[in-house]
PDB file of C-alpha atoms in Angstrom:
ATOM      1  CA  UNK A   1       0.000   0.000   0.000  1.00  0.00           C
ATOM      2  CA  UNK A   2       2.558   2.543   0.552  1.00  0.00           C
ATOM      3  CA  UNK A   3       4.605   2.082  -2.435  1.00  0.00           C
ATOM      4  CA  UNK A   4       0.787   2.643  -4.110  1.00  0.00           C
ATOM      5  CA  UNK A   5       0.598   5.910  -2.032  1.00  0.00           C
ATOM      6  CA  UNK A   6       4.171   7.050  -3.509  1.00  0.00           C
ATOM      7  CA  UNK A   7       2.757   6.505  -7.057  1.00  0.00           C
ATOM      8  CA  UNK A   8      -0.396   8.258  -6.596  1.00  0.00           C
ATOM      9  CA  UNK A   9       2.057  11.336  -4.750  1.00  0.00           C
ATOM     10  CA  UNK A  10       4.421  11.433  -7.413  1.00  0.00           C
ATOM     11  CA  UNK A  11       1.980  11.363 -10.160  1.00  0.00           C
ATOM     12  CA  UNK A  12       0.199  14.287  -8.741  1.00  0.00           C
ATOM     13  CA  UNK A  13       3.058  16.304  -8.258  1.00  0.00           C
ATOM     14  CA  UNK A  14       4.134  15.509 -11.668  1.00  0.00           C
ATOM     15  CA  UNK A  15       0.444  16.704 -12.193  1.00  0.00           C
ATOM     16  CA  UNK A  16       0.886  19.740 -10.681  1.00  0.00           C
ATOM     17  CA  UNK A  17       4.561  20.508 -12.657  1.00  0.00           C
ATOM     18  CA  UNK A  18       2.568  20.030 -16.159  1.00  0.00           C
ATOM     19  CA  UNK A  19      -0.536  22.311 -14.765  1.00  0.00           C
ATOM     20  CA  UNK A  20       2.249  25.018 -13.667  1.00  0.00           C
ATOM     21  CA  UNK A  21       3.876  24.938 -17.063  1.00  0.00           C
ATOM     22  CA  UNK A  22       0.998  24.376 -19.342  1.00  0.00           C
ATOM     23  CA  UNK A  23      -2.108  25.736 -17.736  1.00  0.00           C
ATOM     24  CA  UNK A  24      -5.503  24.476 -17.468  1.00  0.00           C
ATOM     25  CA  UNK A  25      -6.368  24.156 -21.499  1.00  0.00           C
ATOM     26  CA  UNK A  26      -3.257  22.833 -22.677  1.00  0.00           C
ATOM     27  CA  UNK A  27      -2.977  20.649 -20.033  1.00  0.00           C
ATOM     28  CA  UNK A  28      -6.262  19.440 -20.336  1.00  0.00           C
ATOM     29  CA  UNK A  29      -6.245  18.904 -24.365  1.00  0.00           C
ATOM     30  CA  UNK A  30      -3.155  16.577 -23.405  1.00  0.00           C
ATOM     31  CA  UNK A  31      -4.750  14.733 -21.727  1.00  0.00           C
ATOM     32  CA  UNK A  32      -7.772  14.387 -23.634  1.00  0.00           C
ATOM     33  CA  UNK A  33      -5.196  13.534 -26.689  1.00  0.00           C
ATOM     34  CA  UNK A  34      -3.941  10.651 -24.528  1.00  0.00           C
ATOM     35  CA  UNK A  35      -7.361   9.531 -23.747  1.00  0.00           C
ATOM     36  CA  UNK A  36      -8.360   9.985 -27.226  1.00  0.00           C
ATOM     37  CA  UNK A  37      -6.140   7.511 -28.617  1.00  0.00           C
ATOM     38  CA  UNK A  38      -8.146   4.380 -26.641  1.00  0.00           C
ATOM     39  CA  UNK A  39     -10.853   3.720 -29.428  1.00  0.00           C
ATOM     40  CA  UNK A  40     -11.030   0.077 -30.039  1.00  0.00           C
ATOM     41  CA  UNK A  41     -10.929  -1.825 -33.553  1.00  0.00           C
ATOM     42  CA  UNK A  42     -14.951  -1.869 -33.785  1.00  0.00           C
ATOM     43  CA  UNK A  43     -15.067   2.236 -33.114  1.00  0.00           C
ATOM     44  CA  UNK A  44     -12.629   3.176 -35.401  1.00  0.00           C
ATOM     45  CA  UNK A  45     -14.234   1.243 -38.208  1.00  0.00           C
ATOM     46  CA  UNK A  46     -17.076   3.127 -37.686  1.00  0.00           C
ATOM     47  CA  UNK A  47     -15.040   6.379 -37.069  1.00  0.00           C
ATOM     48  CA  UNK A  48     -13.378   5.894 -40.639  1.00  0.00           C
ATOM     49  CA  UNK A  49     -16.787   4.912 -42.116  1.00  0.00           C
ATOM     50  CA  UNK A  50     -18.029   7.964 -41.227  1.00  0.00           C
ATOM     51  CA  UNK A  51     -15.625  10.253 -42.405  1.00  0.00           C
ATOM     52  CA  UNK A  52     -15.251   8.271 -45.860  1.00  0.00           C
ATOM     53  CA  UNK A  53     -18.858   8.553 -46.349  1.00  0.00           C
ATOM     54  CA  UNK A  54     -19.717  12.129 -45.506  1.00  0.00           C
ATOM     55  CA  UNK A  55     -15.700  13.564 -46.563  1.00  0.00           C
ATOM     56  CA  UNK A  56     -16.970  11.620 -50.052  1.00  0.00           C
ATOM     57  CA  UNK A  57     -20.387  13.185 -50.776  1.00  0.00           C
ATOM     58  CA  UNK A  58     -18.963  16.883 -49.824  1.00  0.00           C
ATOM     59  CA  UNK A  59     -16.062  15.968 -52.047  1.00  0.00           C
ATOM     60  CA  UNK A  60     -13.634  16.816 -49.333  1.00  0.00           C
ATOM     61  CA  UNK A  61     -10.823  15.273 -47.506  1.00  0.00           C
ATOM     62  CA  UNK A  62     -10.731  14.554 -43.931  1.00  0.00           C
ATOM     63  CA  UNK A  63      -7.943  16.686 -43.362  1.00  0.00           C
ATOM     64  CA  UNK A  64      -9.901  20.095 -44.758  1.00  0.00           C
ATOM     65  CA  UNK A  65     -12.151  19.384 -41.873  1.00  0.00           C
ATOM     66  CA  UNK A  66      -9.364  20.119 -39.470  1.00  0.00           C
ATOM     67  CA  UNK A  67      -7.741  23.136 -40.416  1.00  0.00           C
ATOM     68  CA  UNK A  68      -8.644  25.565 -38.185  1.00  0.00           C
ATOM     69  CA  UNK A  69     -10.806  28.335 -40.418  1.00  0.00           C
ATOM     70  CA  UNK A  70     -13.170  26.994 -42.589  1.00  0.00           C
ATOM     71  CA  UNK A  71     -16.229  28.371 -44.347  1.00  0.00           C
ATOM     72  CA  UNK A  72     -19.294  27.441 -46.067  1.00  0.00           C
ATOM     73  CA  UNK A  73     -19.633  23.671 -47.342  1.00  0.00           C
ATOM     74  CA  UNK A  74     -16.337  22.363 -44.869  1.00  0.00           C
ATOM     75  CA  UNK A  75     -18.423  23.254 -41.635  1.00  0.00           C
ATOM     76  CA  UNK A  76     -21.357  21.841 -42.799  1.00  0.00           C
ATOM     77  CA  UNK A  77     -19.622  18.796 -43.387  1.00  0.00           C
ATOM     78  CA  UNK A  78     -17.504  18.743 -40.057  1.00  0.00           C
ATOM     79  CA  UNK A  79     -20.733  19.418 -38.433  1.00  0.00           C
ATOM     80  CA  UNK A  80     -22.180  16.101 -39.848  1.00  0.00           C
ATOM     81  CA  UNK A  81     -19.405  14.217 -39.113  1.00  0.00           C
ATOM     82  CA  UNK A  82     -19.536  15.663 -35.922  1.00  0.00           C
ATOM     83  CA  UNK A  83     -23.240  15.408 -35.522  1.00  0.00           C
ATOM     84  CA  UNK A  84     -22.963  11.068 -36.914  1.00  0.00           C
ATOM     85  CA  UNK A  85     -20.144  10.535 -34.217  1.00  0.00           C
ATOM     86  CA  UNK A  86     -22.169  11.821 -31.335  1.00  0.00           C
ATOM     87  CA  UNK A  87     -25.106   9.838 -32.384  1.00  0.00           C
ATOM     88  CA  UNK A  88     -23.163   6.618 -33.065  1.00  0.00           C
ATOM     89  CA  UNK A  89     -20.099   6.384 -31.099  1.00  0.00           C
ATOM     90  CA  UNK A  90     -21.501   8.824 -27.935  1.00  0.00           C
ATOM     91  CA  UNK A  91     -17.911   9.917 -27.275  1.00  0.00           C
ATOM     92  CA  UNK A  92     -17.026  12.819 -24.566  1.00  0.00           C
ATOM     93  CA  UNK A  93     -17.403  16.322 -26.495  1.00  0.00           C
ATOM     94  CA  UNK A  94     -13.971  16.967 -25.701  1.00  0.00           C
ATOM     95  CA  UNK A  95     -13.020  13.280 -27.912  1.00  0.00           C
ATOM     96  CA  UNK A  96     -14.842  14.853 -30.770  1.00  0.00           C
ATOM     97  CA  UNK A  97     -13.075  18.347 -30.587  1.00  0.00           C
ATOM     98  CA  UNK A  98     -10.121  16.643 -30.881  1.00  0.00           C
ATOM     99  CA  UNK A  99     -10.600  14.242 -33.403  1.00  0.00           C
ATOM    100  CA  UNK A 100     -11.037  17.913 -35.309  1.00  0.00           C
ATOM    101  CA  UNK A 101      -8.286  19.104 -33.619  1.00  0.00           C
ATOM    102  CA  UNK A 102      -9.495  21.230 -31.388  1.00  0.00           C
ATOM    103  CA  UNK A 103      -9.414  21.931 -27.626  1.00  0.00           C
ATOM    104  CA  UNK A 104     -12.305  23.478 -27.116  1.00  0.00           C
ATOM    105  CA  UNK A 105     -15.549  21.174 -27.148  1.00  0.00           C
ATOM    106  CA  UNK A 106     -17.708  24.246 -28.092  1.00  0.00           C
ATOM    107  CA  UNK A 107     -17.414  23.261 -31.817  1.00  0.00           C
ATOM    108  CA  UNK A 108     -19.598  20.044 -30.716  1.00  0.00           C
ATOM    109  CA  UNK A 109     -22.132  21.705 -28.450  1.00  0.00           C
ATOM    110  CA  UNK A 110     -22.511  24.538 -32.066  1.00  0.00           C
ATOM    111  CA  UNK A 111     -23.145  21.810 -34.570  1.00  0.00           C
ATOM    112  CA  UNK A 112     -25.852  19.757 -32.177  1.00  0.00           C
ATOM    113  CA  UNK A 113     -27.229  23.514 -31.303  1.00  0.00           C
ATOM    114  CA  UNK A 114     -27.677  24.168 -35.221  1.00  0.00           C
ATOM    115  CA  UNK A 115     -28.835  20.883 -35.844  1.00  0.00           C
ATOM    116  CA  UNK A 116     -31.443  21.145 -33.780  1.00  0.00           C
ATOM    117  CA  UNK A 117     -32.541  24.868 -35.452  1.00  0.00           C
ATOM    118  CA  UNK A 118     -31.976  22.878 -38.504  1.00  0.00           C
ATOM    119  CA  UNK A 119     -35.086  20.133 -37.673  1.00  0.00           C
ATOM    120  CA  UNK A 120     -36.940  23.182 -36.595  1.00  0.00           C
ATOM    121  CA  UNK A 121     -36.509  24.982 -39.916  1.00  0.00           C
ATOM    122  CA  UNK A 122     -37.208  21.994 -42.028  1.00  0.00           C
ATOM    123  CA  UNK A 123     -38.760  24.334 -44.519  1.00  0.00           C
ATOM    124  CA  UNK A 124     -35.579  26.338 -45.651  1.00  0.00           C
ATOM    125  CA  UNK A 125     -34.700  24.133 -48.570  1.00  0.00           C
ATOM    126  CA  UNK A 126     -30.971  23.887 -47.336  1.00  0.00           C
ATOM    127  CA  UNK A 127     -31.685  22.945 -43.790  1.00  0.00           C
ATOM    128  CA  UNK A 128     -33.754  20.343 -45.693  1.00  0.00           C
ATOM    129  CA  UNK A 129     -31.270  18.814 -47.374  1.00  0.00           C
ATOM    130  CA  UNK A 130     -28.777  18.650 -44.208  1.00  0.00           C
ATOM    131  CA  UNK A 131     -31.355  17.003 -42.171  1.00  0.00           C
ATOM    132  CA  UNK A 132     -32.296  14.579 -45.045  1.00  0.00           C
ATOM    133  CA  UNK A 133     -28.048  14.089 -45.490  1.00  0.00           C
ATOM    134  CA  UNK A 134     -28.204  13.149 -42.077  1.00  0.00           C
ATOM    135  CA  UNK A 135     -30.879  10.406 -42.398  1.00  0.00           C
ATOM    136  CA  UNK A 136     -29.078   8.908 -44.802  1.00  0.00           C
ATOM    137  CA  UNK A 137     -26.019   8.567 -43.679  1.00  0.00           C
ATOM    138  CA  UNK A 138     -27.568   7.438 -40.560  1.00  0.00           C
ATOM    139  CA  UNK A 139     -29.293   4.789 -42.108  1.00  0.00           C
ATOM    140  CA  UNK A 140     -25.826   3.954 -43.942  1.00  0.00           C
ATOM    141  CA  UNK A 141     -23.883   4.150 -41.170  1.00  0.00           C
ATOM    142  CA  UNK A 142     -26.676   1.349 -39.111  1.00  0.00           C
ATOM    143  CA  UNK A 143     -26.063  -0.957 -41.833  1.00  0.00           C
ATOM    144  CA  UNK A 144     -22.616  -0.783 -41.412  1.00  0.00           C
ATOM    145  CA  UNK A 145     -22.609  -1.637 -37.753  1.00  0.00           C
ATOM    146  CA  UNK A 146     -25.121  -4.151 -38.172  1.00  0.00           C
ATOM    147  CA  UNK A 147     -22.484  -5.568 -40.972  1.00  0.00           C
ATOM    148  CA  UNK A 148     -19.907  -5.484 -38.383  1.00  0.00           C
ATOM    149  CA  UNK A 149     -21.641  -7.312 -35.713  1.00  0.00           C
ATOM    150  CA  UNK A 150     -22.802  -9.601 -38.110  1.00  0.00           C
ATOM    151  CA  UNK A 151     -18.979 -10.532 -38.868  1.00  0.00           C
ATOM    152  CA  UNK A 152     -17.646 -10.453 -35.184  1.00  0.00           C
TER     153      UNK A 152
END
């Protein structure tokens, strides 16, 4: 038990070294990244799937989704991916931020926020079509995991 005690001590002062020299958001999108990384086989299929399937109907790359200022078509399409990993995965906010490189989970709380103005605006013909995207590829995306299960 005691050498436990020294392990938890010197891991928290450690702790509090990194909090001194980083600060709060730094420190805490480290250690998000680190947590990040722990997806199993079965989520990052679906992960990939995902951002194949919407990154190929925008006609966009993965990595345009990243970059920090985007405009016009990328968001809506980082917004979907965003929106299809909530729904199917259920990771953290802060998991999904970073998978977009970010360190701030505010970008996921915006896109479910819009979404939802989105269903309520069904009538605006491009709010239409986002919410109709998203069926799809929801549909898609059940398929898939009910492929994957199917060949556990």
């Amino acid at each position: 038990m005691i050498n436990q005690e020294k392990k938890v001590s010197t891991l928290l002062k450690t702790f509090h070294i990194a909090y001194e020299k980083l600060g709060y958001d730094k420190l805490s999108y480290k250690l998000n990244e680190a947590i990040s990384t722990t997806l199993g086989d079965y989520e990052t299929s679906i992960l990939s799937f995902i951002n194949d399937l919407v990154c190929n109907d925008y006609n966009l790359k993965l990595k345009d989704l990243k970059k920090e200022n985007i405009r016009g078509i990328k968001v809506e399409a980082r917004s979907m991916c965003i929106l299809l990993i909530k729904k199917h995965l259920n990771l953290p906010h802060e998991k999904i931020a970073y998978l977009f490189n970010r360190n701030n989970h505010s970008i996921v709380s915006q896109a479910i926020q819009d979404f939802k103005t989105k269903k309520l605006s069904y009538k605006v013909k491009r709010e239409q079509l986002f919410v109709d995207n998203y069926k799809r590829y929801d549909k898609k995306i059940n398929n898939y995991k009910e492929f994957l299960e199917k060949n556990k």
